[in-house]
Amino acid sequence: MSLIDDRLYIDPELVQFYDLENDGGADLDYCIAFAEGALSVLDLGCGTGQVAVAVASGRYVTGVDPAGAMLDVARRRPGGEGVTWVEGDARHVRLGQKFDLVLLTGHAFQVFLTAEDQQAVLATVASHLAPEGRFIFDSRNPAAREWLEWVPEKSQRTVAHPSLGTVRAWNDAAWDEASGVVTYDTFYEAANGRRIHAESKIAFPERNRLAGMLDEAGLAVDRWLGDWHGGPWTPTSREIIPIGRPR
Ligand SMILES: C[S@@+](CC[C@H](N)C(=O)[O-])C[C@H]1O[C@@H](n2cnc3c(N)ncnc32)[C@H](O)[C@@H]1O
């Protein structure tokens, strides 16, 4: 029994698509540069380990994720042997170690749907930061309403799968104003018509709410970025990216 139920991350067949669809971008480049000077890094919600492995050279790096199928990809990734992988839940894990840098990338923060779970993850960040340590994570800005692009008409794409060949992919999504949670579907359809599907939920907390939760966790924010190119946050930014340290 997995700790989580999102098939996108626990179904090995769906997990095969993760790296095909997410192959590193500005977030990866920013984190590699940001890790400069850090000797130890904790990657919470590390998934298939793209970031953890990219920053591992010359550093002690630990990646935590509850999804065994994602961690299987991470372990097999070239360089994966240089990272300590922990199958665990970012809300509760306590490693008994402090880190110079704590990351949650790829919008992993958004998988936590309730204020209680979000606060629990931030407590985990705080409890693993060295006194001079820093944290960074990303959450999509609800004001940018990115989920409006995750509908069949706008999300049709093809993915070149190594054994299934060209696979058609699309999404569908619905926003629930009251909870601030988006429920989205991911569909993959192989040439033979076989379809695989996951229904996922992610939260879109507003920046002010995030600021309050970070404060409550004992974390101080030095800068709010609005994109992974280092641009400052504005109310219409696509991303909310706090960078900070223990208070
Ligand atoms: C969108 S992926 C991001 C993966 C990775 N950080 C990246 O940048 O590619 C979200 C990840 O959060 C993980 N996740 C879900 N629930 C979690 C939890 N309770 N604690 C830690 N990670 C969790 C999922 O298994 C998945 O690997």
GROMACS .gro file of N, CA, C and O in nm, residues 72-166:
model
  380
   72ASP      N    1   1.225   0.454  -0.794
   72ASP     CA    2   1.292   0.350  -0.875
   72ASP      C    3   1.362   0.414  -0.995
   72ASP      O    4   1.474   0.378  -1.030
   73VAL      N    5   1.294   0.512  -1.058
   73VAL     CA    6   1.357   0.583  -1.171
   73VAL      C    7   1.477   0.662  -1.120
   73VAL      O    8   1.584   0.663  -1.181
   74ALA      N    9   1.459   0.727  -1.004
   74ALA     CA   10   1.568   0.809  -0.947
   74ALA      C   11   1.692   0.723  -0.920
   74ALA      O   12   1.804   0.761  -0.955
   75ARG      N   13   1.671   0.607  -0.861
   75ARG     CA   14   1.784   0.520  -0.825
   75ARG      C   15   1.858   0.475  -0.949
   75ARG      O   16   1.981   0.460  -0.948
   76ARG      N   17   1.785   0.451  -1.059
   76ARG     CA   18   1.846   0.399  -1.182
   76ARG      C   19   1.906   0.509  -1.268
   76ARG      O   20   1.977   0.482  -1.364
   77ARG      N   21   1.876   0.635  -1.236
   77ARG     CA   22   1.926   0.748  -1.315
   77ARG      C   23   2.079   0.751  -1.307
   77ARG      O   24   2.135   0.728  -1.200
   78PRO      N   25   2.149   0.779  -1.419
   78PRO     CA   26   2.295   0.793  -1.408
   78PRO      C   27   2.329   0.896  -1.301
   78PRO      O   28   2.274   1.006  -1.301
   79GLY      N   29   2.412   0.857  -1.206
   79GLY     CA   30   2.445   0.945  -1.093
   79GLY      C   31   2.355   0.921  -0.973
   79GLY      O   32   2.379   0.976  -0.865
   80GLY      N   33   2.252   0.839  -0.990
   80GLY     CA   34   2.156   0.813  -0.882
   80GLY      C   35   2.219   0.748  -0.761
   80GLY      O   36   2.170   0.762  -0.648
   81GLU      N   37   2.331   0.679  -0.786
   81GLU     CA   38   2.398   0.611  -0.673
   81GLU      C   39   2.466   0.712  -0.580
   81GLU      O   40   2.502   0.680  -0.468
   82GLY      N   41   2.478   0.837  -0.625
   82GLY     CA   42   2.543   0.940  -0.543
   82GLY      C   43   2.447   1.013  -0.450
   82GLY      O   44   2.486   1.109  -0.383
   83VAL      N   45   2.321   0.971  -0.447
   83VAL     CA   46   2.219   1.038  -0.366
   83VAL      C   47   2.161   0.936  -0.267
   83VAL      O   48   2.146   0.818  -0.300
   84THR      N   49   2.129   0.980  -0.147
   84THR     CA   50   2.058   0.894  -0.051
   84THR      C   51   1.909   0.911  -0.075
   84THR      O   52   1.856   1.023  -0.065
   85TRP      N   53   1.840   0.805  -0.112
   85TRP     CA   54   1.696   0.812  -0.143
   85TRP      C   55   1.617   0.759  -0.023
   85TRP      O   56   1.648   0.652   0.029
   86VAL      N   57   1.517   0.832   0.016
   86VAL     CA   58   1.436   0.793   0.132
   86VAL      C   59   1.291   0.787   0.088
   86VAL      O   60   1.235   0.886   0.037
   87GLU      N   61   1.229   0.669   0.102
   87GLU     CA   62   1.086   0.658   0.072
   87GLU      C   63   1.012   0.711   0.194
   87GLU      O   64   1.006   0.644   0.298
   88GLY      N   65   0.963   0.831   0.185
   88GLY     CA   66   0.900   0.893   0.302
   88GLY      C   67   0.810   1.007   0.263
   88GLY      O   68   0.804   1.048   0.146
   89ASP      N   69   0.742   1.058   0.362
   89ASP     CA   70   0.639   1.161   0.342
   89ASP      C   71   0.695   1.294   0.393
   89ASP      O   72   0.735   1.303   0.510
   90ALA      N   73   0.696   1.394   0.308
   90ALA     CA   74   0.757   1.523   0.345
   90ALA      C   75   0.683   1.591   0.460
   90ALA      O   76   0.737   1.682   0.521
   91ARG      N   77   0.561   1.545   0.491
   91ARG     CA   78   0.491   1.606   0.605
   91ARG      C   79   0.548   1.557   0.738
   91ARG      O   80   0.546   1.629   0.837
   92HIS      N   81   0.599   1.433   0.738
   92HIS     CA   82   0.634   1.373   0.868
   92HIS      C   83   0.780   1.333   0.880
   92HIS      O   84   0.823   1.304   0.991
   93VAL      N   85   0.852   1.327   0.769
   93VAL     CA   86   0.987   1.271   0.776
   93VAL      C   87   1.077   1.356   0.867
   93VAL      O   88   1.069   1.479   0.867
   94ARG      N   89   1.155   1.290   0.950
   94ARG     CA   90   1.255   1.358   1.034
   94ARG      C   91   1.383   1.277   1.022
   94ARG      O   92   1.390   1.164   1.071
   95LEU      N   93   1.482   1.334   0.955
   95LEU     CA   94   1.602   1.258   0.923
   95LEU      C   95   1.709   1.270   1.030
   95LEU      O   96   1.811   1.200   1.024
   96GLY      N   97   1.688   1.360   1.126
   96GLY     CA   98   1.789   1.379   1.230
   96GLY      C   99   1.915   1.443   1.176
   96GLY      O  100   2.023   1.423   1.230
   97GLN      N  101   1.903   1.519   1.065
   97GLN     CA  102   2.019   1.586   1.005
   97GLN      C  103   1.976   1.726   0.965
   97GLN      O  104   1.858   1.751   0.941
   98LYS      N  105   2.073   1.815   0.954
   98LYS     CA  106   2.047   1.952   0.907
   98LYS      C  107   2.114   1.969   0.771
   98LYS      O  108   2.220   1.910   0.745
   99PHE      N  109   2.055   2.051   0.687
   99PHE     CA  110   2.103   2.069   0.550
   99PHE      C  111   2.128   2.217   0.520
   99PHE      O  112   2.059   2.304   0.575
  100ASP      N  113   2.223   2.243   0.429
  100ASP     CA  114   2.250   2.381   0.387
  100ASP      C  115   2.141   2.433   0.294
  100ASP      O  116   2.122   2.553   0.280
  101LEU      N  117   2.075   2.341   0.226
  101LEU     CA  118   1.972   2.381   0.130
  101LEU      C  119   1.859   2.278   0.132
  101LEU      O  120   1.885   2.157   0.128
  102VAL      N  121   1.736   2.329   0.142
  102VAL     CA  122   1.619   2.240   0.132
  102VAL      C  123   1.535   2.288   0.013
  102VAL      O  124   1.502   2.407   0.003
  103LEU      N  125   1.502   2.197  -0.076
  103LEU     CA  126   1.429   2.227  -0.200
  103LEU      C  127   1.297   2.150  -0.206
  103LEU      O  128   1.290   2.037  -0.159
  104LEU      N  129   1.198   2.211  -0.270
  104LEU     CA  130   1.084   2.132  -0.322
  104LEU      C  131   1.062   2.188  -0.462
  104LEU      O  132   1.019   2.303  -0.476
  105THR      N  133   1.090   2.108  -0.561
  105THR     CA  134   1.080   2.160  -0.698
  105THR      C  135   0.967   2.092  -0.775
  105THR      O  136   0.904   1.999  -0.726
  106GLY      N  137   0.947   2.139  -0.897
  106GLY     CA  138   0.844   2.080  -0.983
  106GLY      C  139   0.706   2.096  -0.922
  106GLY      O  140   0.617   2.013  -0.945
  107HIS      N  141   0.687   2.204  -0.844
  107HIS     CA  142   0.558   2.233  -0.780
  107HIS      C  143   0.514   2.123  -0.685
  107HIS      O  144   0.395   2.104  -0.663
  108ALA      N  145   0.614   2.051  -0.629
  108ALA     CA  146   0.579   1.944  -0.534
  108ALA      C  147   0.500   1.999  -0.416
  108ALA      O  148   0.417   1.928  -0.359
  109PHE      N  149   0.523   2.124  -0.381
  109PHE     CA  150   0.448   2.182  -0.268
  109PHE      C  151   0.297   2.177  -0.293
  109PHE      O  152   0.219   2.166  -0.198
  110GLN      N  153   0.257   2.184  -0.420
  110GLN     CA  154   0.114   2.191  -0.450
  110GLN      C  155   0.041   2.058  -0.431
  110GLN      O  156  -0.083   2.057  -0.433
  111VAL      N  157   0.114   1.949  -0.412
  111VAL     CA  158   0.043   1.823  -0.387
  111VAL      C  159  -0.019   1.822  -0.247
  111VAL      O  160  -0.103   1.738  -0.218
  112PHE      N  161   0.019   1.915  -0.163
  112PHE     CA  162  -0.036   1.921  -0.027
  112PHE      C  163  -0.160   2.010  -0.030
  112PHE      O  164  -0.150   2.130  -0.057
  113LEU      N  165  -0.274   1.948  -0.004
  113LEU     CA  166  -0.401   2.015  -0.038
  113LEU      C  167  -0.460   2.097   0.075
  113LEU      O  168  -0.536   2.190   0.049
  114THR      N  169  -0.427   2.064   0.197
  114THR     CA  170  -0.490   2.134   0.309
  114THR      C  171  -0.388   2.223   0.379
  114THR      O  172  -0.267   2.199   0.372
  115ALA      N  173  -0.440   2.323   0.451
  115ALA     CA  174  -0.351   2.414   0.526
  115ALA      C  175  -0.269   2.333   0.626
  115ALA      O  176  -0.150   2.360   0.646
  116GLU      N  177  -0.331   2.231   0.683
  116GLU     CA  178  -0.261   2.148   0.782
  116GLU      C  179  -0.142   2.075   0.718
  116GLU      O  180  -0.031   2.075   0.772
  117ASP      N  181  -0.165   2.017   0.600
  117ASP     CA  182  -0.056   1.945   0.533
  117ASP      C  183   0.053   2.042   0.485
  117ASP      O  184   0.173   2.013   0.492
  118GLN      N  185   0.012   2.159   0.434
  118GLN     CA  186   0.110   2.257   0.388
  118GLN      C  187   0.197   2.303   0.507
  118GLN      O  188   0.319   2.313   0.496
  119GLN      N  189   0.130   2.326   0.621
  119GLN     CA  190   0.205   2.369   0.740
  119GLN      C  191   0.300   2.259   0.785
  119GLN      O  192   0.413   2.287   0.827
  120ALA      N  193   0.256   2.135   0.773
  120ALA     CA  194   0.341   2.022   0.815
  120ALA      C  195   0.467   2.013   0.728
  120ALA      O  196   0.577   1.988   0.778
  121VAL      N  197   0.452   2.036   0.598
  121VAL     CA  198   0.571   2.030   0.509
  121VAL      C  199   0.667   2.144   0.543
  121VAL      O  200   0.790   2.125   0.545
  122LEU      N  201   0.611   2.261   0.569
  122LEU     CA  202   0.699   2.374   0.602
  122LEU      C  203   0.770   2.349   0.735
  122LEU      O  204   0.886   2.389   0.752
  123ALA      N  205   0.704   2.278   0.827
  123ALA     CA  206   0.770   2.242   0.953
  123ALA      C  207   0.886   2.146   0.925
  123ALA      O  208   0.992   2.155   0.988
  124THR      N  209   0.867   2.058   0.829
  124THR     CA  210   0.975   1.966   0.790
  124THR      C  211   1.092   2.045   0.732
  124THR      O  212   1.208   2.019   0.763
  125VAL      N  213   1.061   2.143   0.647
  125VAL     CA  214   1.167   2.229   0.590
  125VAL      C  215   1.244   2.294   0.705
  125VAL      O  216   1.368   2.286   0.713
  126ALA      N  217   1.169   2.357   0.797
  126ALA     CA  218   1.234   2.431   0.907
  126ALA      C  219   1.319   2.339   0.994
  126ALA      O  220   1.430   2.375   1.033
  127SER      N  221   1.269   2.217   1.017
  127SER     CA  222   1.342   2.132   1.112
  127SER      C  223   1.466   2.069   1.048
  127SER      O  224   1.547   2.010   1.120
  128HIS      N  225   1.481   2.080   0.915
  128HIS     CA  226   1.600   2.023   0.851
  128HIS      C  227   1.699   2.130   0.805
  128HIS      O  228   1.799   2.097   0.740
  129LEU      N  229   1.671   2.257   0.833
  129LEU     CA  230   1.763   2.361   0.786
  129LEU      C  231   1.872   2.389   0.889
  129LEU      O  232   1.842   2.409   1.008
  130ALA      N  233   1.996   2.393   0.844
  130ALA     CA  234   2.107   2.438   0.927
  130ALA      C  235   2.085   2.587   0.959
  130ALA      O  236   2.013   2.656   0.884
  131PRO      N  237   2.145   2.637   1.067
  131PRO     CA  238   2.121   2.778   1.104
  131PRO      C  239   2.144   2.877   0.989
  131PRO      O  240   2.070   2.974   0.974
  132GLU      N  241   2.244   2.851   0.905
  132GLU     CA  242   2.271   2.939   0.790
  132GLU      C  243   2.211   2.883   0.661
  132GLU      O  244   2.244   2.931   0.552
  133GLY      N  245   2.127   2.781   0.674
  133GLY     CA  246   2.075   2.716   0.554
  133GLY      C  247   1.968   2.798   0.484
  133GLY      O  248   1.916   2.896   0.539
  134ARG      N  249   1.939   2.760   0.361
  134ARG     CA  250   1.836   2.831   0.283
  134ARG      C  251   1.738   2.730   0.222
  134ARG      O  252   1.773   2.615   0.199
  135PHE      N  253   1.618   2.781   0.195
  135PHE     CA  254   1.519   2.696   0.127
  135PHE      C  255   1.468   2.768   0.003
  135PHE      O  256   1.474   2.891  -0.008
  136ILE      N  257   1.418   2.690  -0.089
  136ILE     CA  258   1.351   2.746  -0.208
  136ILE      C  259   1.248   2.644  -0.255
  136ILE      O  260   1.272   2.523  -0.249
  137PHE      N  261   1.130   2.693  -0.295
  137PHE     CA  262   1.032   2.603  -0.357
  137PHE      C  263   0.941   2.684  -0.449
  137PHE      O  264   0.944   2.809  -0.447
  138ASP      N  265   0.862   2.614  -0.528
  138ASP     CA  266   0.774   2.684  -0.622
  138ASP      C  267   0.630   2.637  -0.607
  138ASP      O  268   0.603   2.521  -0.575
  139SER      N  269   0.539   2.732  -0.628
  139SER     CA  270   0.396   2.703  -0.628
  139SER      C  271   0.336   2.793  -0.736
  139SER      O  272   0.376   2.910  -0.748
  140ARG      N  273   0.245   2.741  -0.816
  140ARG     CA  274   0.190   2.824  -0.925
  140ARG      C  275   0.097   2.931  -0.867
  140ARG      O  276   0.018   2.901  -0.778
  141ASN      N  277   0.106   3.051  -0.921
  141ASN     CA  278   0.023   3.161  -0.874
  141ASN      C  279  -0.122   3.142  -0.920
  141ASN      O  280  -0.147   3.135  -1.042
  142PRO      N  281  -0.217   3.134  -0.827
  142PRO     CA  282  -0.356   3.114  -0.871
  142PRO      C  283  -0.404   3.226  -0.963
  142PRO      O  284  -0.489   3.204  -1.049
  143ALA      N  285  -0.347   3.347  -0.948
  143ALA     CA  286  -0.391   3.460  -1.032
  143ALA      C  287  -0.363   3.434  -1.180
  143ALA      O  288  -0.431   3.489  -1.267
  144ALA      N  289  -0.265   3.352  -1.211
  144ALA     CA  290  -0.231   3.324  -1.352
  144ALA      C  291  -0.324   3.218  -1.412
  144ALA      O  292  -0.324   3.196  -1.534
  145ARG      N  293  -0.402   3.150  -1.328
  145ARG     CA  294  -0.504   3.054  -1.372
  145ARG      C  295  -0.452   2.957  -1.480
  145ARG      O  296  -0.517   2.935  -1.583
  146GLU      N  297  -0.335   2.900  -1.449
  146GLU     CA  298  -0.271   2.814  -1.548
  146GLU      C  299  -0.357   2.693  -1.586
  146GLU      O  300  -0.347   2.639  -1.696
  147TRP      N  301  -0.444   2.652  -1.493
  147TRP     CA  302  -0.528   2.534  -1.522
  147TRP      C  303  -0.620   2.555  -1.641
  147TRP      O  304  -0.668   2.459  -1.700
  148LEU      N  305  -0.642   2.681  -1.679
  148LEU     CA  306  -0.728   2.705  -1.797
  148LEU      C  307  -0.662   2.652  -1.926
  148LEU      O  308  -0.729   2.631  -2.027
  149GLU      N  309  -0.530   2.630  -1.919
  149GLU     CA  310  -0.458   2.573  -2.035
  149GLU      C  311  -0.461   2.420  -2.032
  149GLU      O  312  -0.422   2.355  -2.129
  150TRP      N  313  -0.504   2.361  -1.920
  150TRP     CA  314  -0.498   2.215  -1.907
  150TRP      C  315  -0.631   2.153  -1.948
  150TRP      O  316  -0.691   2.073  -1.874
  151VAL      N  317  -0.681   2.195  -2.062
  151VAL     CA  318  -0.807   2.141  -2.112
  151VAL      C  319  -0.777   2.073  -2.246
  151VAL      O  320  -0.676   2.104  -2.309
  152PRO      N  321  -0.864   1.980  -2.289
  152PRO     CA  322  -0.830   1.903  -2.409
  152PRO      C  323  -0.794   1.991  -2.529
  152PRO      O  324  -0.696   1.963  -2.600
  153GLU      N  325  -0.871   2.100  -2.553
  153GLU     CA  326  -0.844   2.185  -2.671
  153GLU      C  327  -0.705   2.247  -2.669
  153GLU      O  328  -0.649   2.280  -2.773
  154LYS      N  329  -0.651   2.271  -2.549
  154LYS     CA  330  -0.524   2.344  -2.541
  154LYS      C  331  -0.406   2.258  -2.499
  154LYS      O  332  -0.294   2.308  -2.497
  155SER      N  333  -0.430   2.133  -2.464
  155SER     CA  334  -0.320   2.055  -2.407
  155SER      C  335  -0.282   1.934  -2.492
  155SER      O  336  -0.199   1.853  -2.450
  156GLN      N  337  -0.340   1.924  -2.613
  156GLN     CA  338  -0.308   1.809  -2.699
  156GLN      C  339  -0.160   1.811  -2.734
  156GLN      O  340  -0.107   1.913  -2.773
  157ARG      N  341  -0.094   1.699  -2.719
  157ARG     CA  342   0.048   1.689  -2.752
  157ARG      C  343   0.079   1.543  -2.781
  157ARG      O  344  -0.004   1.455  -2.753
  158THR      N  345   0.199   1.518  -2.834
  158THR     CA  346   0.241   1.379  -2.849
  158THR      C  347   0.370   1.359  -2.771
  158THR      O  348   0.448   1.451  -2.752
  159VAL      N  349   0.385   1.237  -2.723
  159VAL     CA  350   0.503   1.202  -2.646
  159VAL      C  351   0.567   1.081  -2.714
  159VAL      O  352   0.497   0.986  -2.749
  160ALA      N  353   0.698   1.089  -2.736
  160ALA     CA  354   0.769   0.976  -2.799
  160ALA      C  355   0.811   0.880  -2.689
  160ALA      O  356   0.906   0.907  -2.613
  161HIS      N  357   0.738   0.769  -2.677
  161HIS     CA  358   0.763   0.671  -2.571
  161HIS      C  359   0.856   0.562  -2.627
  161HIS      O  360   0.832   0.515  -2.738
  162PRO      N  361   0.957   0.520  -2.551
  162PRO     CA  362   1.055   0.426  -2.607
  162PRO      C  363   0.995   0.293  -2.650
  162PRO      O  364   1.043   0.233  -2.748
  163SER      N  365   0.892   0.243  -2.586
  163SER     CA  366   0.835   0.115  -2.632
  163SER      C  367   0.695   0.129  -2.692
  163SER      O  368   0.659   0.053  -2.782
  164LEU      N  369   0.618   0.229  -2.650
  164LEU     CA  370   0.482   0.243  -2.703
  164LEU      C  371   0.478   0.327  -2.831
  164LEU      O  372   0.374   0.334  -2.897
  165GLY      N  373   0.590   0.389  -2.866
  165GLY     CA  374   0.594   0.475  -2.986
  165GLY      C  375   0.530   0.610  -2.958
  165GLY      O  376   0.534   0.661  -2.845
  166THR      N  377   0.466   0.667  -3.061
  166THR     CA  378   0.406   0.799  -3.044
  166THR      C  379   0.275   0.786  -2.966
  166THR      O  380   0.183   0.715  -3.008
   0.00000   0.00000   0.00000
